[in-house]
Each structure stands twice: as C-alpha cells, then as structure tokens.
Amino acid sequence: MIKRKALLSALLLGCMLFLAACGKEVTVPGGNDPNLDNEMSGNVSGIDVSSIALNNTTMNLNFGESHLLVSTVRPYNATAPKVHYTVDNPSVCEIMPSGNNCKVTAVGVGQAVVTATCQGHTATCQFTVTDTVVAVESIEIRGNAEDGITAGTTRQFEAVIMPANATDQTIQWFSSNPRIASVDQNGVITGLVAGGTTVLTAATEDGKIYDQVNLTIVQKPFIPGEDKITRIDLNIYIITMRVEESFRVVATPIPSSATEQGVTFTSTTPEILSVDSNGVVTALAVGKGRICVRSEDGDKSIVRYCDVTVIRA
C-alpha cells in the first residue's frame, strides 16, 4: 500500500512539473474526491465489517449440557471486529463469552435466543432445552445379609442404582416383617426379635424396579460377664394395702441389651404376702413384708426390694 501511494505521488508530481514547464494550467486530479485526498495524504480509513455469522442457527440441548458458539466476521481483514453476545432468556441459557466465541450452558427448560453483534450486524442462534429423563434399569442391595442380624443391633445396607446417571435416585426401603426387623429410609435395619426372618426390599419410587434379600434375626450368644444386668428398676418400692388386695410389681432390668433379662420374685414373709412368677402380690394377713426381685443372670447379685404394709380390710 505504501509503495503504491509513493508511486502515485511521484507520477502526479512529475506530470505537474511537466505541464508547468510547458505553461499549461495545472488542476490537481481528485481535488474534490475525499477518498483520493485521504489516500494521497496517507489518511486511510478502517475497513468496516460487512456481515457476521454463527456456526449454528438452531441448537437442541439437554438440561446441564453446554455448546460453543463460534462467530465468523467478514471481511476477514475488517478493522477491530469485536463481537458482543446477549441472551433473551437467561433462566434457560447462561452465556460465557470468550473472545469472539461464546459458551452457552443450559440452566433451565425452555427456549432462548443468543444474539451475536458486531458493528451493527447481528446473527442469532435459537436454543431449545429439554429435561431428558434417564430411567433406572436395575437396583442391587449391598451388605452382608448371609450372616443374619443379631437381635438388638443395626446394620447399614446400600442400594446401588444403575445406570449411575439415572435421573431419579430416590430409593424406598421396606421390611416384609417389621415386627421382626425394621428398616428406615436410609437402609439401616434393626433386628428386633430373634428367630424370625424378613425380606428386605429396595425399590424405585414407582416400585417397578427393585431388589430383595432375605434376612434372619439371630440371638446374641451368651458370654459370661458380657452384657449383664447392672440394676433392676421397679414400678413401686413402698406400698400399703389391705388384706386380700393384690397388686403387681413390674421389674425392668437395666440395660435393655443384657443377654439375660429374667428376674425372680420371692416374699420374705410368705405368711403375710404371696407373690407369683409374674410379680403379682397378694396380701394374706396384717403385718409387714418385703418382695425380693433378683436377676437370673450371672451370680444373681442384683436385687431390688418392695416394702409392703398390710392393714385390715
């Protein structure tokens, strides 16, 4: 460009000098042409953008997916072709411009139009976003079910969903015999009654896909010195009653996890008070007596008493 302008200037100057030497009137060519004046003076204006296009005019995305819009500005040697991006529905598509390109991410379900603008020229791409559902194909219960569950203990089971990207990850847990073993909605099962069995089920919310395992509730073996009764609580410790009246002494061994929960009831004054194996006390005669409640495990050293005063009917 510079060589061309220099050559034109040299030719024009030569012609002017030649005509002046011949006594001719000299008129400067292009005197009324600002473009030629600018070119002759070296003041060349920028090259404007004539059009802009995007690599896509429509696009379908699933929720959470992204797509890169690439712009093409013409002419290729346009001066400063800066591209600006806007979106008419940001609740559906989020834009992240980078240079003259733009990353579009689906953040909601619906439609959105992304517009690219450069020096007054525009190009658009319409995005349609759908929420594609990935169905659950199978469920597998994982956990040690073969050895059973000891009564009074808990165990965590896991439900593995396939495929891992299934849309609905909700799992429902069921025990076929909740009196024998209960299960919460986190898959934690509790053994309640030894000797029973239950079927543990993990299922989708609609119940169409599921897995099951059989569980047996077993009794914890007795180990001397382990899980012994440490005390006995009674429902009453002192009472006054009339001859021929009855009441029941209720004994609660502590802890509840003790292997042997049995207790025995005896009367220290059987001529005044009688008591049966269920703790039912009957007043026989006027006087004072004591009901003794003793643990049956270990050395039977855990004892509680209920003092009774019997008066006339």
mmCIF file of C-alpha atoms in Angstrom:
data_model
loop_
_atom_site.group_PDB
_atom_site.id
_atom_site.type_symbol
_atom_site.label_atom_id
_atom_site.label_comp_id
_atom_site.label_asym_id
_atom_site.label_seq_id
_atom_site.Cartn_x
_atom_site.Cartn_y
_atom_site.Cartn_z
ATOM 1 C CA MET A 1 0.000 0.000 0.000
ATOM 2 C CA ILE A 2 2.812 2.430 0.918
ATOM 3 C CA LYS A 3 4.730 1.666 -2.328
ATOM 4 C CA ARG A 4 1.559 2.227 -4.344
ATOM 5 C CA LYS A 5 0.907 5.613 -2.725
ATOM 6 C CA ALA A 6 4.520 6.650 -3.239
ATOM 7 C CA LEU A 7 4.411 5.700 -6.929
ATOM 8 C CA LEU A 8 1.162 7.644 -7.470
ATOM 9 C CA SER A 9 2.594 10.685 -5.755
ATOM 10 C CA ALA A 10 5.749 10.545 -7.873
ATOM 11 C CA LEU A 11 3.781 10.251 -11.133
ATOM 12 C CA LEU A 12 1.451 13.102 -10.182
ATOM 13 C CA LEU A 13 4.332 15.343 -9.193
ATOM 14 C CA GLY A 14 6.143 14.570 -12.494
ATOM 15 C CA CYS A 15 3.050 15.429 -14.564
ATOM 16 C CA MET A 16 2.539 18.685 -12.708
ATOM 17 C CA LEU A 17 6.137 19.742 -13.245
ATOM 18 C CA PHE A 18 5.979 18.852 -16.947
ATOM 19 C CA LEU A 19 2.772 20.816 -17.545
ATOM 20 C CA ALA A 20 4.068 23.783 -15.581
ATOM 21 C CA ALA A 21 7.200 23.834 -17.733
ATOM 22 C CA CYS A 22 5.011 23.901 -20.850
ATOM 23 C CA GLY A 23 2.992 26.853 -19.482
ATOM 24 C CA LYS A 24 -0.146 24.831 -19.013
ATOM 25 C CA GLU A 25 -2.674 25.361 -16.217
ATOM 26 C CA VAL A 26 -2.435 22.618 -13.661
ATOM 27 C CA THR A 27 -5.562 21.151 -11.992
ATOM 28 C CA VAL A 28 -4.970 18.684 -9.198
ATOM 29 C CA PRO A 29 -6.808 15.427 -10.056
ATOM 30 C CA GLY A 30 -9.291 14.244 -7.489
ATOM 31 C CA GLY A 31 -9.325 17.623 -5.790
ATOM 32 C CA ASN A 32 -12.991 17.024 -4.977
ATOM 33 C CA ASP A 33 -12.582 13.305 -4.057
ATOM 34 C CA PRO A 34 -12.041 12.995 -0.300
ATOM 35 C CA ASN A 35 -11.154 9.314 -0.587
ATOM 36 C CA LEU A 36 -8.392 10.085 -3.077
ATOM 37 C CA ASP A 37 -7.275 13.034 -0.984
ATOM 38 C CA ASN A 38 -7.098 10.784 2.069
ATOM 39 C CA GLU A 39 -5.233 8.123 0.151
ATOM 40 C CA MET A 40 -2.821 10.671 -1.287
ATOM 41 C CA SER A 41 -2.272 12.234 2.109
ATOM 42 C CA GLY A 42 -1.843 8.846 3.804
ATOM 43 C CA ASN A 43 -5.049 9.146 5.902
ATOM 44 C CA VAL A 44 -6.575 5.721 5.063
ATOM 45 C CA SER A 45 -9.876 4.932 6.920
ATOM 46 C CA GLY A 46 -10.596 1.457 8.657
ATOM 47 C CA ILE A 47 -12.229 -1.496 6.911
ATOM 48 C CA ASP A 48 -15.791 -1.963 8.137
ATOM 49 C CA VAL A 49 -17.495 -5.275 8.963
ATOM 50 C CA SER A 50 -19.919 -6.341 6.248
ATOM 51 C CA SER A 51 -21.516 -9.388 7.956
ATOM 52 C CA ILE A 52 -21.392 -11.814 10.884
ATOM 53 C CA ALA A 53 -22.435 -15.463 11.037
ATOM 54 C CA LEU A 54 -22.566 -18.183 13.749
ATOM 55 C CA ASN A 55 -21.684 -21.851 13.402
ATOM 56 C CA ASN A 56 -25.272 -22.733 14.394
ATOM 57 C CA THR A 57 -28.634 -21.016 13.935
ATOM 58 C CA THR A 58 -30.616 -23.572 15.992
ATOM 59 C CA MET A 59 -29.458 -25.961 18.700
ATOM 60 C CA ASN A 60 -31.075 -28.566 20.970
ATOM 61 C CA LEU A 61 -29.542 -29.169 24.410
ATOM 62 C CA ASN A 62 -30.353 -31.356 27.382
ATOM 63 C CA PHE A 63 -30.505 -29.716 30.787
ATOM 64 C CA GLY A 64 -26.939 -29.147 32.053
ATOM 65 C CA GLU A 65 -25.244 -29.505 28.655
ATOM 66 C CA SER A 66 -23.083 -26.805 27.016
ATOM 67 C CA HIS A 67 -22.326 -25.722 23.444
ATOM 68 C CA LEU A 68 -19.701 -23.371 21.943
ATOM 69 C CA LEU A 69 -20.924 -20.722 19.501
ATOM 70 C CA VAL A 70 -18.219 -19.673 17.026
ATOM 71 C CA SER A 71 -18.629 -16.407 15.105
ATOM 72 C CA THR A 72 -17.295 -15.611 11.625
ATOM 73 C CA VAL A 73 -16.846 -11.921 10.745
ATOM 74 C CA ARG A 74 -16.448 -10.723 7.132
ATOM 75 C CA PRO A 75 -14.396 -9.397 5.572
ATOM 76 C CA TYR A 76 -11.627 -11.297 7.290
ATOM 77 C CA ASN A 77 -9.429 -8.173 7.402
ATOM 78 C CA ALA A 78 -12.123 -5.972 8.968
ATOM 79 C CA THR A 79 -10.808 -3.460 11.464
ATOM 80 C CA ALA A 80 -11.369 -4.363 15.157
ATOM 81 C CA PRO A 81 -14.212 -6.885 14.680
ATOM 82 C CA LYS A 82 -15.239 -7.148 18.356
ATOM 83 C CA VAL A 83 -18.283 -9.434 18.856
ATOM 84 C CA HIS A 84 -20.767 -8.891 21.723
ATOM 85 C CA TYR A 85 -23.182 -11.614 22.926
ATOM 86 C CA THR A 86 -26.590 -11.301 24.618
ATOM 87 C CA VAL A 87 -29.307 -13.827 25.590
ATOM 88 C CA ASP A 88 -33.019 -13.031 25.801
ATOM 89 C CA ASN A 89 -33.832 -15.723 28.416
ATOM 90 C CA PRO A 90 -31.016 -16.162 30.961
ATOM 91 C CA SER A 91 -33.178 -18.530 33.033
ATOM 92 C CA VAL A 92 -32.833 -21.084 30.213
ATOM 93 C CA CYS A 93 -29.343 -20.391 28.843
ATOM 94 C CA GLU A 94 -26.277 -18.921 30.521
ATOM 95 C CA ILE A 95 -23.639 -17.322 28.277
ATOM 96 C CA MET A 96 -19.877 -17.044 28.842
ATOM 97 C CA PRO A 97 -18.222 -15.038 26.011
ATOM 98 C CA SER A 98 -14.546 -15.670 25.304
ATOM 99 C CA GLY A 99 -13.030 -13.504 22.586
ATOM 100 C CA ASN A 100 -15.370 -13.636 19.609
ATOM 101 C CA ASN A 101 -16.820 -17.027 20.671
ATOM 102 C CA CYS A 102 -19.318 -17.863 23.416
ATOM 103 C CA LYS A 103 -20.001 -20.897 25.639
ATOM 104 C CA VAL A 104 -23.737 -21.472 26.151
ATOM 105 C CA THR A 105 -24.932 -23.679 29.062
ATOM 106 C CA ALA A 106 -28.468 -24.998 29.502
ATOM 107 C CA VAL A 107 -29.622 -23.996 33.012
ATOM 108 C CA GLY A 108 -33.376 -24.363 32.588
ATOM 109 C CA VAL A 109 -36.019 -25.974 30.407
ATOM 110 C CA GLY A 110 -37.443 -23.880 27.551
ATOM 111 C CA GLN A 111 -36.161 -21.712 24.690
ATOM 112 C CA ALA A 112 -33.645 -18.884 24.470
ATOM 113 C CA VAL A 113 -32.124 -16.838 21.645
ATOM 114 C CA VAL A 114 -28.444 -15.885 21.790
ATOM 115 C CA THR A 115 -27.514 -12.873 19.638
ATOM 116 C CA ALA A 116 -24.027 -12.002 18.387
ATOM 117 C CA THR A 117 -23.498 -8.326 17.389
ATOM 118 C CA CYS A 118 -20.559 -6.727 15.613
ATOM 119 C CA GLN A 119 -20.545 -3.139 14.322
ATOM 120 C CA GLY A 120 -24.339 -3.144 13.874
ATOM 121 C CA HIS A 121 -24.514 -6.550 12.210
ATOM 122 C CA THR A 122 -26.208 -9.447 14.050
ATOM 123 C CA ALA A 123 -26.519 -13.224 13.948
ATOM 124 C CA THR A 124 -28.700 -15.403 16.173
ATOM 125 C CA CYS A 125 -28.973 -18.977 17.404
ATOM 126 C CA GLN A 126 -32.136 -20.342 18.984
ATOM 127 C CA PHE A 127 -31.602 -22.904 21.761
ATOM 128 C CA THR A 128 -34.224 -25.414 22.857
ATOM 129 C CA VAL A 129 -33.525 -27.059 26.234
ATOM 130 C CA THR A 130 -35.277 -30.249 27.350
ATOM 131 C CA ASP A 131 -35.071 -32.250 30.583
ATOM 132 C CA THR A 132 -34.165 -35.714 29.359
ATOM 133 C CA VAL A 133 -35.072 -38.486 31.835
ATOM 134 C CA VAL A 134 -32.570 -41.329 32.309
ATOM 135 C CA ALA A 135 -34.530 -44.317 33.597
ATOM 136 C CA VAL A 136 -33.347 -46.674 36.349
ATOM 137 C CA GLU A 137 -32.504 -50.077 34.854
ATOM 138 C CA SER A 138 -31.569 -52.055 37.974
ATOM 139 C CA ILE A 139 -31.003 -51.869 41.737
ATOM 140 C CA GLU A 140 -28.584 -54.006 43.754
ATOM 141 C CA ILE A 141 -28.681 -54.288 47.553
ATOM 142 C CA ARG A 142 -25.195 -54.481 49.005
ATOM 143 C CA GLY A 143 -24.448 -55.595 52.557
ATOM 144 C CA ASN A 144 -23.723 -58.759 54.490
ATOM 145 C CA ALA A 145 -27.090 -60.497 54.620
ATOM 146 C CA GLU A 146 -25.864 -64.101 54.782
ATOM 147 C CA ASP A 147 -24.815 -63.997 58.449
ATOM 148 C CA GLY A 148 -28.134 -62.585 59.611
ATOM 149 C CA ILE A 149 -28.632 -59.710 62.052
ATOM 150 C CA THR A 150 -28.338 -60.033 65.800
ATOM 151 C CA ALA A 151 -31.424 -59.002 67.730
ATOM 152 C CA GLY A 152 -30.945 -55.562 69.259
ATOM 153 C CA THR A 153 -28.322 -54.461 66.725
ATOM 154 C CA THR A 154 -28.411 -52.427 63.497
ATOM 155 C CA ARG A 155 -26.758 -52.757 60.115
ATOM 156 C CA GLN A 156 -26.414 -50.414 57.132
ATOM 157 C CA PHE A 157 -27.368 -51.662 53.681
ATOM 158 C CA GLU A 158 -26.706 -49.832 50.392
ATOM 159 C CA ALA A 159 -28.790 -49.736 47.231
ATOM 160 C CA VAL A 160 -26.723 -49.237 44.066
ATOM 161 C CA ILE A 161 -28.637 -47.763 41.116
ATOM 162 C CA MET A 162 -27.706 -48.492 37.508
ATOM 163 C CA PRO A 163 -27.040 -46.521 35.416
ATOM 164 C CA ALA A 164 -25.266 -44.195 37.815
ATOM 165 C CA ASN A 165 -26.619 -41.108 35.993
ATOM 166 C CA ALA A 166 -30.275 -42.119 36.353
ATOM 167 C CA THR A 167 -32.423 -39.010 36.754
ATOM 168 C CA ASP A 168 -34.382 -40.165 39.812
ATOM 169 C CA GLN A 169 -32.093 -41.508 42.545
ATOM 170 C CA THR A 170 -34.894 -41.969 45.098
ATOM 171 C CA ILE A 171 -34.886 -45.343 46.894
ATOM 172 C CA GLN A 172 -37.628 -46.709 49.159
ATOM 173 C CA TRP A 173 -36.827 -49.385 51.765
ATOM 174 C CA PHE A 174 -39.282 -51.986 53.090
ATOM 175 C CA SER A 175 -39.223 -54.841 55.585
ATOM 176 C CA SER A 176 -41.762 -57.588 54.924
ATOM 177 C CA ASN A 177 -41.952 -58.304 58.669
ATOM 178 C CA PRO A 178 -41.386 -55.050 60.595
ATOM 179 C CA ARG A 179 -42.212 -56.799 63.875
ATOM 180 C CA ILE A 180 -39.093 -58.950 63.380
ATOM 181 C CA ALA A 181 -36.838 -56.313 61.796
ATOM 182 C CA SER A 182 -37.466 -52.649 60.948
ATOM 183 C CA VAL A 183 -35.718 -50.541 58.300
ATOM 184 C CA ASP A 184 -35.509 -46.767 57.871
ATOM 185 C CA GLN A 185 -35.338 -44.847 54.596
ATOM 186 C CA ASN A 186 -31.532 -44.721 54.770
ATOM 187 C CA GLY A 187 -31.270 -48.502 54.568
ATOM 188 C CA VAL A 188 -30.448 -49.017 58.273
ATOM 189 C CA ILE A 189 -32.128 -52.204 59.507
ATOM 190 C CA THR A 190 -32.669 -53.082 63.169
ATOM 191 C CA GLY A 191 -33.079 -56.645 64.403
ATOM 192 C CA LEU A 192 -35.958 -56.857 66.887
ATOM 193 C CA VAL A 193 -36.954 -60.474 67.547
ATOM 194 C CA ALA A 194 -34.506 -63.372 67.400
ATOM 195 C CA GLY A 195 -35.507 -66.442 65.423
ATOM 196 C CA GLY A 196 -37.606 -64.619 62.823
ATOM 197 C CA THR A 197 -36.958 -63.769 59.189
ATOM 198 C CA THR A 198 -37.827 -60.856 56.935
ATOM 199 C CA VAL A 199 -37.398 -59.829 53.304
ATOM 200 C CA LEU A 200 -35.545 -56.539 52.805
ATOM 201 C CA THR A 201 -36.610 -54.643 49.665
ATOM 202 C CA ALA A 202 -35.070 -51.597 47.975
ATOM 203 C CA ALA A 203 -37.263 -50.141 45.209
ATOM 204 C CA THR A 204 -37.692 -47.128 42.973
ATOM 205 C CA GLU A 205 -40.398 -44.649 43.905
ATOM 206 C CA ASP A 206 -42.858 -46.221 41.463
ATOM 207 C CA GLY A 207 -41.956 -49.721 42.696
ATOM 208 C CA LYS A 208 -41.217 -51.045 39.201
ATOM 209 C CA ILE A 209 -37.502 -51.677 39.733
ATOM 210 C CA TYR A 210 -36.380 -53.396 42.944
ATOM 211 C CA ASP A 211 -34.006 -55.843 44.628
ATOM 212 C CA GLN A 212 -34.595 -58.111 47.642
ATOM 213 C CA VAL A 213 -32.551 -60.080 50.187
ATOM 214 C CA ASN A 214 -33.641 -62.495 52.921
ATOM 215 C CA LEU A 215 -32.553 -61.726 56.482
ATOM 216 C CA THR A 216 -32.606 -63.884 59.603
ATOM 217 C CA ILE A 217 -32.615 -62.308 63.060
ATOM 218 C CA VAL A 218 -30.342 -64.288 65.377
ATOM 219 C CA GLN A 219 -29.897 -64.334 69.148
ATOM 220 C CA LYS A 220 -26.666 -62.949 70.500
ATOM 221 C CA PRO A 221 -24.752 -65.786 72.154
ATOM 222 C CA PHE A 222 -24.376 -65.605 75.934
ATOM 223 C CA ILE A 223 -20.871 -64.669 77.037
ATOM 224 C CA PRO A 224 -20.336 -64.740 80.813
ATOM 225 C CA GLY A 225 -19.576 -61.282 82.144
ATOM 226 C CA GLU A 226 -20.767 -59.541 78.993
ATOM 227 C CA ASP A 227 -24.000 -57.542 78.826
ATOM 228 C CA LYS A 228 -25.058 -58.423 82.361
ATOM 229 C CA ILE A 229 -27.865 -56.735 84.236
ATOM 230 C CA THR A 230 -26.431 -53.858 86.249
ATOM 231 C CA ARG A 231 -29.611 -52.886 88.096
ATOM 232 C CA ILE A 232 -33.334 -53.548 88.316
ATOM 233 C CA ASP A 233 -35.919 -50.771 88.340
ATOM 234 C CA LEU A 234 -39.339 -51.330 89.940
ATOM 235 C CA ASN A 235 -42.610 -49.557 89.334
ATOM 236 C CA ILE A 236 -43.098 -49.193 93.129
ATOM 237 C CA TYR A 237 -40.858 -49.557 96.185
ATOM 238 C CA ILE A 238 -43.190 -48.888 99.159
ATOM 239 C CA ILE A 239 -46.901 -49.632 99.325
ATOM 240 C CA THR A 240 -49.697 -50.049 101.885
ATOM 241 C CA MET A 241 -52.508 -52.451 101.036
ATOM 242 C CA ARG A 242 -55.463 -54.200 102.721
ATOM 243 C CA VAL A 243 -55.855 -57.876 103.384
ATOM 244 C CA GLU A 244 -56.915 -59.844 100.252
ATOM 245 C CA GLU A 245 -55.916 -56.969 97.929
ATOM 246 C CA SER A 246 -53.432 -57.591 95.117
ATOM 247 C CA PHE A 247 -51.046 -55.531 93.007
ATOM 248 C CA ARG A 248 -48.254 -56.249 90.552
ATOM 249 C CA VAL A 249 -44.583 -55.411 90.937
ATOM 250 C CA VAL A 250 -43.178 -54.629 87.471
ATOM 251 C CA ALA A 251 -39.408 -55.140 87.158
ATOM 252 C CA THR A 252 -37.290 -53.596 84.376
ATOM 253 C CA PRO A 253 -33.742 -54.995 84.000
ATOM 254 C CA ILE A 254 -31.075 -52.450 83.006
ATOM 255 C CA PRO A 255 -29.535 -52.347 80.421
ATOM 256 C CA SER A 256 -32.177 -53.498 77.987
ATOM 257 C CA SER A 257 -29.398 -55.101 75.890
ATOM 258 C CA ALA A 258 -28.476 -57.534 78.690
ATOM 259 C CA THR A 259 -28.283 -61.067 77.358
ATOM 260 C CA GLU A 260 -30.470 -62.500 80.147
ATOM 261 C CA GLN A 261 -33.476 -60.373 81.067
ATOM 262 C CA GLY A 262 -35.084 -62.800 83.528
ATOM 263 C CA VAL A 263 -35.848 -61.972 87.183
ATOM 264 C CA THR A 264 -37.350 -63.943 90.081
ATOM 265 C CA PHE A 265 -39.876 -62.771 92.683
ATOM 266 C CA THR A 266 -39.911 -64.038 96.297
ATOM 267 C CA SER A 267 -41.634 -62.976 99.524
ATOM 268 C CA THR A 268 -39.567 -62.665 102.705
ATOM 269 C CA THR A 269 -42.774 -63.144 104.734
ATOM 270 C CA PRO A 270 -44.882 -65.697 102.869
ATOM 271 C CA GLU A 271 -47.406 -65.861 105.729
ATOM 272 C CA ILE A 272 -48.215 -62.171 105.141
ATOM 273 C CA LEU A 273 -47.518 -61.763 101.401
ATOM 274 C CA SER A 274 -47.591 -64.156 98.473
ATOM 275 C CA VAL A 275 -46.070 -63.415 95.022
ATOM 276 C CA ASP A 276 -46.163 -65.374 91.757
ATOM 277 C CA SER A 277 -43.637 -65.596 88.906
ATOM 278 C CA ASN A 278 -45.196 -62.546 87.190
ATOM 279 C CA GLY A 279 -44.778 -60.322 90.263
ATOM 280 C CA VAL A 280 -48.427 -60.337 91.353
ATOM 281 C CA VAL A 281 -48.500 -59.768 95.152
ATOM 282 C CA THR A 282 -51.475 -60.730 97.364
ATOM 283 C CA ALA A 283 -51.946 -59.588 100.977
ATOM 284 C CA LEU A 284 -52.727 -62.582 103.237
ATOM 285 C CA ALA A 285 -52.595 -61.130 106.773
ATOM 286 C CA VAL A 286 -51.972 -57.920 108.658
ATOM 287 C CA GLY A 287 -48.309 -57.110 109.097
ATOM 288 C CA LYS A 288 -45.218 -56.021 107.177
ATOM 289 C CA GLY A 289 -43.319 -57.872 104.491
ATOM 290 C CA ARG A 290 -40.922 -57.467 101.588
ATOM 291 C CA ILE A 291 -40.945 -58.629 97.986
ATOM 292 C CA CYS A 292 -37.469 -59.512 96.698
ATOM 293 C CA VAL A 293 -36.718 -59.121 92.960
ATOM 294 C CA ARG A 294 -33.461 -60.792 91.874
ATOM 295 C CA SER A 295 -31.705 -61.077 88.476
ATOM 296 C CA GLU A 296 -31.325 -64.540 86.985
ATOM 297 C CA ASP A 297 -28.081 -63.894 85.070
ATOM 298 C CA GLY A 298 -24.532 -64.222 86.319
ATOM 299 C CA ASP A 299 -24.203 -64.533 90.105
ATOM 300 C CA LYS A 300 -27.731 -63.233 90.715
ATOM 301 C CA SER A 301 -26.356 -60.439 92.884
ATOM 302 C CA ILE A 302 -28.603 -57.705 91.502
ATOM 303 C CA VAL A 303 -31.537 -57.337 93.929
ATOM 304 C CA ARG A 304 -34.320 -54.803 94.493
ATOM 305 C CA TYR A 305 -36.995 -54.767 97.217
ATOM 306 C CA CYS A 306 -40.555 -53.563 97.542
ATOM 307 C CA ASP A 307 -41.648 -52.978 101.168
ATOM 308 C CA VAL A 308 -45.315 -53.734 101.886
ATOM 309 C CA THR A 309 -47.515 -52.878 104.866
ATOM 310 C CA VAL A 310 -50.765 -54.818 105.156
ATOM 311 C CA ILE A 311 -53.691 -53.404 107.151
ATOM 312 C CA ARG A 312 -57.134 -54.752 107.920
ATOM 313 C CA ALA A 313 -59.662 -54.887 105.139
#
